[in-house]
Amino acid sequence: MRRTMLEPIPPKWKQLWDTCDLRSFIILSLLLQTFMIFVAPLRKRTKSNWVMMLLWTAYLLADWAANFAVGLILNSQGDPSSNSGKNDKTPVVHKDLLAFWAPFLLVHLGGPDTITAFALEDNELWLRHLFGLVFQCVAVVYVFILSLPHNRLWIPTMLMFLTGMIKYIERTRSLYLASADGFKKSMLKKANVDMSSAILMYIYDSMREANLPAQIEMIPVQDGVKKVNTTKKAIKRTLTQLELVQYGHLFYEKFIGLFVNRIYNQKEWNQSRAFFLNRNSEDAFKVIEVELNLIYEVLFTKFPVVNGKYGVISRFFSLVTICLAIIIFKMKSKTNFSEVDVTITYALLFGALGLDLTALFMLLISDWTIIALRKSPDEERVNSLKNRIIPLFLKLRIEGTLEVIRYNMLASIY
């Protein structure tokens, strides 16, 4: 008696998978990017476990979905029958569209500006992302080469490839700068650590590693030593919104050295002490909030990489390439392209444009932009254009800072 083996997966389900697998993962990847760019900033303002869980899930799924979609594109291109279909009922993506979709996944792997890492440990994986950048670029180039020489969309494909590569490089560099080694190297340069402090810290660390007794003792300033002058930083008055950002950045730059075990002298501690003693509790905590917000963005976002002139040029280039890709795709013949695939392509194009515009807007209203326009509170207000722009940015500024328990311990400490 012949035994027949039942198929574990019904043919209808197989056909549905063959039809929707790649398309579904590309749309999923776009949706995850959209979700993260808007929800990631909420980490700084909420303690909701649901928000954290959803963001963590999206963060893990985003790279997986994009990588899986690239694999599906490679598999489709490697199949000789992919352009003719597995059966007559299965609509197959045209090879030109496959080559055009691949760079969008590179853009998605670059991730949004608002999140590069979910935890500090993720930054230590920067080398893995660097290898991923190389392999994914090779995969996208391979798919593009297979579509030649009759690819009608080679120009927009190249434009999106450049955009995707830049975004992936930005993410990899952000991860490196926030890693233990990268952070220490970059912060030591900014902290201006003198040789005596560096040598002292080296001796201290060596003695601790050798299990020898060692401790750091702060010696108070003697009465004969001239005290720190109380400049306008220590004058008792309410700070403006601009000054809150400026002083927050000032103390961020000064005390970021604590992360690399910098030793501060008594003068620096006295300056900080004098400043906060002459602030009301609300202004003091707001300055600390700005400082914490800058530290958060250095460790978990792209803002340290994309701020300044490079950020403006990068975002402008990205917007121009996406707009050109939309125009060229609109003008090209879409013969043999299915209506569904054309719709998905437009969704990718306008989705990329929307994400870039959102990222540019968030960059413009961030503390980094305000600091770039007027860094020091002592800077003279000469440029009239800056005077008109800064108040606008301050109104739009999102006070998305880490919550600080506002119990005024400053008076009791000092």
Steps between C-alpha positions, in 0.01 A plus 500: 500500500639837397518750780447861413673769698284799583663836445548675836432839340198534270576621144287812552716606794815435298369714217412778744854488644659503154289801408535708815824401672737762359237771472384442858849523648582817307185669627568364851849648489363841399235491774759410764718795396202734522404364841850536643566856383190625684494268803873489585506856646230392747765300689617826652158601631316184602548203729226295334601137467268465201678775308838351587392151400355617167810705421731214595302263277508745209873557551572127479262439210620793289843358414362148467223602259735705280766226492240235425356708216848542349539122517167452322609739225827311457310173487260638239785627284688175529203297376505480117125456496440798728422731214246268349330392819470180697161445349263697285299624798790646696586862418878539503687821573684633195880482531530878450275557801690243704822691434323827586352368825833368634655845578190595701577211733851642535337829604287310754806322638651844558210556738333823616696781663308464825637157595820314419519285813244381752756423770862601556609147416364543146767763434770239552369319190617779268751268333223254413305786342812597304523150354125511439547824308759338275298183437171682439666744259648206311157332489331815367771550237466133399125536453556819300758335270264210429238750381735647239533589215130567438408651838263791443541618859877499533525875571254511794649172624846657515362809674329296769808280540712807584238618750477157663876464527534842666229420755651161582845661546345761730347230717822299517700809594243595765530154655879522498507845662266377775695178561737481796817552296357752256329700773817515708713618207256767388425624852867523595553737208207718606583489869849652449649279767840634608796265530513510879139381531555228241817375670334509842200306371729243335689446826172474692356239259825300505504487879136391512567222248796385711273493810709769666334752732419816308243772532435848366475773758363846423697770682293814566627837386695674776397837632804662343402386152308748294139390460329466169347818371125493474438601143157549354467120496459515878277807519168423667236537232255295296652352185345542158409199286809557285728523804361174640612323183835681491589429863379141467738455208779681685480262797454204265830582328675565829386196698472243222857422606357319803416211266870456425616546862622854456618668821372855547679769696350699784446806281273307263295358787468845656377648172232234471406541867475878470280473192244263651492673839389817324222330301146436610409132518297502178781647288759273662305187411426626149872549437560145623221375272668657197829343606341155539322537168829572321664200667208277396523616139875440492455141619181390322437715190663632183485866605871531592588381148239689297508835681697793363597566139531131415145433615358782289692387190412134558128567548490738203674242279263227617191712430627596154578140402161375619315778316697426182424129538127577530505723190698253290284205605187700418631574150618148419287247314340246730428234241503149651487648852202379700276765651563366850877522457479854366290598803756342735779688322321831545444410866874442542588825323257724683563312825873573467422864422268531800753337735776732378285811540408386851865436586596844366225668704608317818860602436404865454307516828761307699730653760796435270371747239442771761852446632641516147334839450608648834719280716614730778278705733767773483485524121401843374174516308622657178353285225143619449407190298592274792296719732192435289561127451589398856167603663316302233704187573452550873122506453511180295754335729378173646588482865545125471731457791546238763278543803680634806354455847471862602587483865718801576805351670734775383451710812553205736809379308669836499 
